[in-house]
Short mmCIF file of C-alpha atoms in Angstrom, two decimals:
data_model
loop_
_atom_site.label_atom_id
_atom_site.label_comp_id
_atom_site.label_asym_id
_atom_site.label_seq_id
_atom_site.Cartn_x
_atom_site.Cartn_y
_atom_site.Cartn_z
CA UNK A 92 75.47 58.06 74.42
CA UNK A 93 75.45 60.03 77.65
CA UNK A 94 72.54 62.16 78.72
CA UNK A 95 70.87 63.77 81.72
CA UNK A 96 74.28 64.67 83.17
CA UNK A 97 74.34 66.76 86.32
CA UNK A 98 77.09 68.20 88.47
CA UNK A 99 77.70 66.38 91.75
CA UNK A 100 79.58 68.11 94.58
CA UNK A 101 81.69 70.02 92.07
CA UNK A 102 83.93 67.02 91.32
CA UNK A 103 82.03 64.62 89.06
CA UNK A 104 79.17 64.24 86.62
CA UNK A 105 76.40 61.67 86.80
CA UNK A 106 75.42 60.28 83.40
CA UNK A 107 73.34 57.42 82.06
CA UNK A 108 75.15 55.16 79.61
CA UNK A 109 73.31 52.22 78.03
CA UNK A 110 70.86 52.17 80.90
CA UNK A 111 73.50 52.16 83.61
CA UNK A 112 74.62 54.91 85.96
CA UNK A 113 78.06 56.40 85.49
CA UNK A 114 79.85 58.68 87.93
CA UNK A 115 82.50 60.58 86.01
CA UNK A 116 85.10 62.71 87.78
CA UNK A 117 86.58 65.76 86.12
CA UNK A 118 89.33 64.83 83.63
CA UNK A 119 92.63 64.21 85.38
CA UNK A 120 95.87 65.76 84.11
CA UNK A 121 98.34 63.42 82.44
CA UNK A 122 100.91 63.75 85.22
CA UNK A 123 99.99 63.16 88.83
CA UNK A 124 99.09 66.46 90.52
CA UNK A 125 100.43 67.94 93.74
CA UNK A 126 97.00 67.43 95.33
CA UNK A 127 97.10 63.73 94.48
CA UNK A 128 100.63 63.39 95.81
CA UNK A 129 99.40 64.86 99.09
CA UNK A 130 96.29 62.66 99.11
CA UNK A 131 98.17 59.44 98.38
CA UNK A 132 101.36 60.38 100.21
CA UNK A 133 101.57 57.28 102.42
CA UNK A 134 101.11 54.76 99.62
CA UNK A 135 103.40 56.67 97.25
CA UNK A 136 106.09 56.25 99.90
CA UNK A 137 105.45 52.50 99.71
CA UNK A 138 105.36 51.94 95.95
CA UNK A 139 106.50 55.19 94.32
CA UNK A 140 105.03 57.82 92.01
CA UNK A 141 105.34 55.71 88.84
CA UNK A 142 103.28 52.89 90.34
CA UNK A 143 100.66 55.40 91.53
CA UNK A 144 100.43 56.85 88.03
CA UNK A 145 99.81 53.37 86.61
CA UNK A 146 97.18 52.82 89.27
CA UNK A 147 95.33 56.08 88.54
CA UNK A 148 94.97 55.15 84.87
CA UNK A 149 93.67 51.62 85.53
CA UNK A 150 90.15 50.67 84.44
CA UNK A 151 88.89 47.71 86.49
CA UNK A 152 85.81 45.51 86.20
CA UNK A 153 84.45 44.01 89.43
CA UNK A 154 81.83 41.29 88.95
CA UNK A 155 79.46 40.59 91.82
CA UNK A 156 78.78 42.97 94.70
CA UNK A 157 78.48 40.96 97.90
CA UNK A 158 80.62 41.27 101.03
CA UNK A 159 83.90 40.19 99.41
CA UNK A 160 83.45 42.58 96.48
CA UNK A 161 82.62 45.37 98.95
CA UNK A 162 86.06 44.93 100.49
CA UNK A 163 87.80 44.79 97.11
CA UNK A 164 86.02 47.92 95.87
CA UNK A 165 86.83 49.79 99.08
CA UNK A 166 90.54 49.01 98.92
CA UNK A 167 90.95 49.75 95.20
CA UNK A 168 88.99 53.00 95.30
CA UNK A 169 90.88 54.26 98.35
CA UNK A 170 94.15 53.38 96.59
CA UNK A 171 93.21 55.71 93.73
CA UNK A 172 92.50 53.60 90.66
CA UNK A 173 91.28 55.45 87.58
CA UNK A 174 87.86 53.86 87.15
CA UNK A 175 85.79 50.98 88.48
CA UNK A 176 82.82 49.25 86.88
CA UNK A 177 80.71 47.18 89.26
CA UNK A 178 78.56 44.57 87.53
CA UNK A 179 75.80 42.60 89.27
CA UNK A 180 72.34 41.65 88.01
CA UNK A 181 71.06 40.40 91.39
CA UNK A 182 68.85 42.24 93.88
CA UNK A 183 69.53 43.01 97.53
CA UNK A 184 67.85 40.78 100.10
CA UNK A 185 67.61 41.12 103.86
CA UNK A 186 70.33 38.47 104.20
CA UNK A 187 72.77 40.86 102.49
CA UNK A 188 72.40 43.51 105.20
CA UNK A 189 74.39 41.61 107.79
CA UNK A 190 77.64 41.48 105.81
CA UNK A 191 77.69 44.32 103.27
CA UNK A 192 78.60 47.82 104.43
CA UNK A 193 77.66 49.77 101.27
CA UNK A 194 73.93 49.03 101.66
CA UNK A 195 71.22 49.44 104.29
CA UNK A 196 67.60 48.43 104.83
CA UNK A 197 66.09 50.95 102.36
CA UNK A 198 68.13 49.27 99.61
CA UNK A 199 66.36 45.90 99.92
CA UNK A 200 64.89 45.00 96.56
CA UNK A 201 67.25 47.26 94.59
CA UNK A 202 70.02 46.09 92.29
CA UNK A 203 73.24 45.38 94.20
CA UNK A 204 75.57 47.28 91.89
CA UNK A 205 73.34 50.33 91.47
CA UNK A 206 72.64 50.61 95.21
CA UNK A 207 76.28 50.32 96.27
CA UNK A 208 77.87 52.63 93.73
CA UNK A 209 76.87 55.94 95.32
CA UNK A 210 78.31 54.81 98.66
CA UNK A 211 81.52 53.64 97.02
CA UNK A 212 81.91 57.11 95.50
CA UNK A 213 82.07 58.76 98.92
CA UNK A 214 85.36 56.97 99.57
CA UNK A 215 87.17 58.77 96.75
CA UNK A 216 85.36 61.16 94.37
CA UNK A 217 88.39 61.17 92.05
CA UNK A 218 87.58 57.64 90.86
CA UNK A 219 85.15 57.23 87.94
CA UNK A 220 82.45 54.71 88.83
CA UNK A 221 79.94 52.79 86.76
CA UNK A 222 77.16 50.38 87.74
CA UNK A 223 76.25 47.70 85.19
CA UNK A 224 73.09 45.67 85.93
CA UNK A 225 73.42 43.20 83.06
CA UNK A 226 73.94 39.45 83.35
CA UNK A 227 77.68 38.90 82.95
CA UNK A 228 77.11 35.71 80.95
CA UNK A 229 75.39 37.76 78.24
CA UNK A 230 78.49 39.88 77.66
CA UNK A 231 80.59 39.08 74.56
CA UNK A 232 84.36 38.62 74.90
CA UNK A 233 84.88 42.06 73.36
CA UNK A 234 83.22 43.61 76.42
CA UNK A 235 86.27 42.76 78.52
CA UNK A 236 88.71 44.44 76.12
CA UNK A 237 88.06 47.92 77.58
CA UNK A 238 89.31 46.92 81.04
CA UNK A 239 92.85 46.54 82.39
CA UNK A 240 91.83 44.00 85.02
CA UNK A 241 88.80 41.76 85.57
CA UNK A 242 87.82 40.48 89.03
CA UNK A 243 84.94 38.00 89.44
CA UNK A 244 83.61 37.17 92.89
CA UNK A 245 81.30 34.61 94.50
CA UNK A 246 80.27 32.73 91.36
CA UNK A 247 80.04 29.04 90.55
CA UNK A 248 82.91 27.43 88.68
CA UNK A 249 81.10 27.43 85.30
CA UNK A 250 80.77 31.24 85.05
CA UNK A 251 84.32 31.64 86.39
CA UNK A 252 85.52 29.47 83.49
CA UNK A 253 83.48 31.40 80.91
CA UNK A 254 84.75 34.78 82.11
CA UNK A 255 88.34 33.52 82.36
CA UNK A 256 88.18 32.22 78.77
CA UNK A 257 86.80 35.54 77.53
CA UNK A 258 89.58 37.42 79.34
CA UNK A 259 92.20 35.22 77.71
CA UNK A 260 90.59 35.82 74.31
CA UNK A 261 91.25 39.56 74.68
CA UNK A 262 94.49 39.08 76.66
CA UNK A 263 93.30 40.60 79.94
CA UNK A 264 94.37 39.51 83.46
CA UNK A 265 91.71 37.78 85.53
CA UNK A 266 91.07 37.13 89.21
CA UNK A 267 88.43 34.88 90.74
CA UNK A 268 87.61 34.88 94.44
CA UNK A 269 84.99 33.50 96.76
CA UNK A 270 84.17 33.27 100.45
CA UNK A 271 82.36 30.51 102.29
CA UNK A 272 81.97 31.54 105.91
CA UNK A 273 85.27 30.77 107.67
CA UNK A 274 86.90 29.81 104.36
CA UNK A 275 87.80 31.45 101.06
CA UNK A 276 90.07 31.47 98.03
CA UNK A 277 91.73 33.74 95.48
CA UNK A 278 92.72 32.60 92.00
CA UNK A 279 94.88 34.56 89.55
CA UNK A 280 95.35 34.11 85.81
CA UNK A 281 97.57 36.96 84.66
CA UNK A 282 98.41 35.03 81.44
CA UNK A 283 101.97 36.40 81.28
CA UNK A 284 103.12 39.01 83.76
CA UNK A 285 106.45 40.85 84.19
CA UNK A 286 107.37 42.42 87.51
CA UNK A 287 110.46 43.97 89.07
CA UNK A 288 112.18 43.00 92.31
CA UNK A 289 114.58 45.60 93.74
CA UNK A 290 117.42 44.43 95.98
CA UNK A 291 120.92 45.47 96.98
CA UNK A 292 123.32 44.25 94.31
CA UNK A 293 125.42 41.28 95.36
CA UNK A 294 128.80 40.06 94.11
CA UNK A 295 127.14 37.10 92.41
CA UNK A 296 125.83 38.03 88.94
CA UNK A 297 122.13 37.42 88.35
CA UNK A 298 121.61 34.77 85.68
CA UNK A 299 118.86 35.16 83.11
CA UNK A 300 117.25 31.73 83.39
CA UNK A 301 114.16 29.81 84.44
CA UNK A 302 113.64 29.60 88.19
CA UNK A 303 110.55 27.37 87.96
CA UNK A 304 108.41 26.11 85.11
CA UNK A 305 106.29 29.29 85.45
CA UNK A 306 108.88 31.89 86.49
CA UNK A 307 111.88 33.18 84.50
CA UNK A 308 114.42 35.93 85.15
CA UNK A 309 114.32 37.98 81.93
CA UNK A 310 116.37 41.12 82.72
CA UNK A 311 118.68 42.70 85.29
CA UNK A 312 119.63 46.38 85.62
CA UNK A 313 121.27 48.49 88.30
CA UNK A 314 120.81 51.97 89.71
CA UNK A 315 122.45 54.07 92.42
CA UNK A 316 120.20 54.92 95.36
CA UNK A 317 121.45 56.61 98.54
CA UNK A 318 125.00 55.72 97.58
CA UNK A 319 124.20 52.01 97.15
CA UNK A 320 124.00 49.89 94.04
CA UNK A 321 120.44 48.58 93.70
CA UNK A 322 119.70 45.72 91.31
CA UNK A 323 116.36 45.71 89.50
CA UNK A 324 115.53 42.14 88.49
CA UNK A 325 112.68 41.63 86.03
CA UNK A 326 110.88 38.31 86.32
CA UNK A 327 108.14 36.83 84.16
CA UNK A 328 105.36 34.60 85.50
CA UNK A 329 103.26 32.39 83.22
CA UNK A 330 99.75 31.34 84.28
CA UNK A 331 97.10 28.72 83.57
CA UNK A 332 93.31 29.29 83.24
CA UNK A 333 91.06 28.14 86.05
CA UNK A 334 89.65 25.19 84.10
CA UNK A 335 93.15 23.68 83.90
CA UNK A 336 94.29 24.71 87.38
CA UNK A 337 91.21 23.11 88.93
CA UNK A 338 92.27 19.69 87.63
CA UNK A 339 96.05 20.09 87.98
CA UNK A 340 98.25 18.20 90.45
CA UNK A 341 100.22 19.63 93.31
CA UNK A 342 103.86 20.43 92.67
CA UNK A 343 106.29 17.49 92.88
CA UNK A 344 107.91 19.16 95.88
CA UNK A 345 104.65 18.72 97.79
CA UNK A 346 103.88 15.21 96.57
CA UNK A 347 107.36 13.88 97.35
CA UNK A 348 107.39 15.16 100.93
CA UNK A 349 105.16 13.57 103.55
CA UNK A 350 105.52 16.64 105.78
CA UNK A 351 104.37 18.95 103.00
CA UNK A 352 101.49 16.65 102.14
CA UNK A 353 100.26 16.97 105.72
CA UNK A 354 100.39 20.77 105.40
CA UNK A 355 98.16 20.99 102.31
CA UNK A 356 94.82 22.42 103.51
CA UNK A 357 91.77 20.19 103.04
CA UNK A 358 90.06 23.34 101.77
CA UNK A 359 91.65 22.64 98.37
CA UNK A 360 89.96 19.24 98.29
CA UNK A 361 86.60 20.62 99.42
CA UNK A 362 86.58 23.42 96.86
CA UNK A 363 87.24 20.94 94.08
CA UNK A 364 84.49 18.70 95.44
CA UNK A 365 82.09 21.66 95.59
CA UNK A 366 82.84 22.63 91.99
CA UNK A 367 82.35 19.04 90.85
CA UNK A 368 79.04 18.95 92.75
CA UNK A 369 77.98 22.07 90.84
CA UNK A 370 78.98 20.45 87.56
CA UNK A 371 77.03 17.26 88.25
CA UNK A 372 73.88 18.73 89.80
CA UNK A 373 73.58 22.24 88.35
CA UNK A 374 73.14 23.57 91.91
CA UNK A 375 75.48 25.99 93.67
CA UNK A 376 75.62 24.36 97.09
CA UNK A 377 74.55 21.05 98.65
CA UNK A 378 71.41 20.97 100.74
CA UNK A 379 71.23 19.25 104.09
CA UNK A 380 69.70 16.15 102.52
CA UNK A 381 71.27 12.75 103.09
CA UNK A 382 71.77 12.29 99.34
CA UNK A 383 73.67 15.58 98.95
CA UNK A 384 75.84 14.94 102.00
CA UNK A 385 76.77 11.46 100.80
CA UNK A 386 77.47 12.75 97.30
CA UNK A 387 79.69 15.57 98.55
CA UNK A 388 81.60 13.24 100.90
CA UNK A 389 82.22 10.80 98.03
CA UNK A 390 83.40 13.60 95.74
CA UNK A 391 85.71 15.02 98.42
CA UNK A 392 87.24 11.59 99.06
CA UNK A 393 87.86 11.13 95.33
CA UNK A 394 89.42 14.58 94.93
CA UNK A 395 91.66 14.00 97.95
CA UNK A 396 92.96 10.77 96.42
CA UNK A 397 93.51 12.47 93.05
CA UNK A 398 95.71 15.03 94.82
CA UNK A 399 97.65 12.11 96.40
CA UNK A 400 97.01 13.47 99.89
CA UNK A 401 96.86 11.29 103.01
CA UNK A 402 93.34 10.32 104.07
CA UNK A 403 94.00 11.42 107.63
CA UNK A 404 94.06 15.10 106.57
CA UNK A 405 90.45 14.98 105.32
CA UNK A 406 88.61 14.65 108.60
CA UNK A 407 84.84 14.38 108.95
CA UNK A 408 84.95 17.43 111.25
CA UNK A 409 86.36 19.57 108.46
CA UNK A 410 83.87 18.27 105.90
CA UNK A 411 81.03 19.10 108.29
CA UNK A 412 82.41 22.58 109.00
CA UNK A 413 82.91 23.35 105.30
CA UNK A 414 79.36 22.30 104.41
CA UNK A 415 77.95 24.39 107.25
CA UNK A 416 79.83 27.45 105.94
CA UNK A 417 79.23 27.11 102.19
CA UNK A 418 77.41 30.13 100.81
CA UNK A 419 77.68 32.25 103.96
CA UNK A 420 79.64 35.48 104.50
CA UNK A 421 81.68 36.48 107.55
CA UNK A 422 83.10 40.00 107.65
CA UNK A 423 86.63 39.28 108.99
CA UNK A 424 87.16 36.63 106.30
CA UNK A 425 85.93 38.82 103.45
CA UNK A 426 88.06 41.67 104.83
CA UNK A 427 91.19 39.51 104.71
CA UNK A 428 90.48 38.14 101.23
CA UNK A 429 89.47 41.55 99.86
CA UNK A 430 92.61 43.14 101.26
CA UNK A 431 94.88 40.42 99.87
CA UNK A 432 93.30 40.51 96.41
CA UNK A 433 93.30 44.31 96.19
CA UNK A 434 96.95 44.47 97.26
CA UNK A 435 97.87 41.90 94.63
CA UNK A 436 96.02 43.90 91.97
CA UNK A 437 97.89 47.04 93.04
CA UNK A 438 101.23 45.20 92.85
CA UNK A 439 100.38 43.77 89.43
CA UNK A 440 99.34 47.14 88.02
CA UNK A 441 102.54 48.69 89.36
CA UNK A 442 104.56 45.64 88.24
CA UNK A 443 106.00 45.24 91.72
CA UNK A 444 106.64 42.13 93.79
CA UNK A 445 105.74 38.50 93.27
CA UNK A 446 102.02 38.14 92.43
CA UNK A 447 99.78 35.31 93.62
CA UNK A 448 100.73 32.20 91.65
CA UNK A 449 98.04 31.02 91.34
CA UNK A 450 95.68 29.77 94.13
CA UNK A 451 95.46 31.18 97.66
CA UNK A 452 93.40 29.20 100.18
CA UNK A 453 92.33 30.86 103.43
CA UNK A 454 91.17 28.99 106.52
CA UNK A 455 90.33 31.37 109.37
CA UNK A 456 90.46 28.54 111.90
CA UNK A 457 94.26 28.59 111.70
CA UNK A 458 94.59 32.09 110.17
CA UNK A 459 96.69 30.82 107.27
CA UNK A 460 96.50 31.64 103.57
CA UNK A 461 99.01 29.43 101.74
CA UNK A 462 99.54 29.84 98.00
CA UNK A 463 99.83 26.86 95.67
CA UNK A 464 100.89 26.90 92.02
CA UNK A 465 98.50 24.50 90.30
CA UNK A 466 99.43 23.91 86.66
CA UNK A 467 99.10 20.96 84.26
CA UNK A 468 102.87 20.46 83.90
CA UNK A 469 105.76 20.73 86.32
CA UNK A 470 109.50 20.27 86.03
CA UNK A 471 112.32 19.46 88.49
CA UNK A 472 112.87 23.21 88.82
CA UNK A 473 109.70 23.61 90.80
CA UNK A 474 109.90 24.15 94.50
CA UNK A 475 107.51 25.50 97.12
CA UNK A 476 105.94 28.93 96.60
CA UNK A 477 107.08 31.17 99.46
#
């Protein structure tokens, strides 16, 4: 039930729902309005009115509200999604002030989601916002059914797995992302996702067939645009949950090529080692103790061998740098990751372009964010993800 509603700046109502604050904009018309076309003119030119209409009806859940989630929320709200629920049961500390731009010193001690939501609203009052202060692990799978997209940030592997499983139970796409200082990752499990690639029609007919073990061409249509024949190719991507992807091998194309093996970032190894450390110890990050450092080094060495990667690419310098960065937040890194994830969400909602399939690893030292498809089974069809 909603109660204690009040008008805010003539564009939205503030209500309390189940103990959480809800910012509700005035009901939007079914078709996109002239005002919205003017407001979102630049992005409509990029992805079209139909994609913008899909975006404005999207209901998204964002779990966690640290620096990375700040960036994701900013980009999605500015893009004009329909509604955003921010869920976080943690409280703001002084350490949060250095990397999160939706909060300030007076917010210390307040709930992260509740404190940030009013600032998020100033970016775009057309978006309905809700702050949920519950523990995400107490939510039943049915909770996720009301959302079109679920994004979880900066959690340990165990809660990522629980949320991902719940999303699959109700057939909802899921993203996981995390930042560790100079490093970070994005994971996508869209279950099964269709998207359209538009290109100038060639003389060679498009064949409806599998391109890789995860990607299949399922349809091809044409249209006339500016006097040219444009082909609209529909492709379908199949995904794996994070619990399987985390233990899956690299593609045969990477394993069979020494050059490609050398290019695989050691960040993949270190993330798997970190998640195994969490599983074995019940702690989020290693301390500086000798025991923890030895344990992490052993785990990283084992994970590197499991991936069939050359030992020379797992240098002690990288291990040391990763451990020094674990658990920290650096604004340029969270800005990059937040921008990449938000753009992928926008593309997925609009069913445009190739989505992340399925792990992106970002190392700011070399400013690269390669994507690797990590699945339990591969076939000879599989090649590198471009």
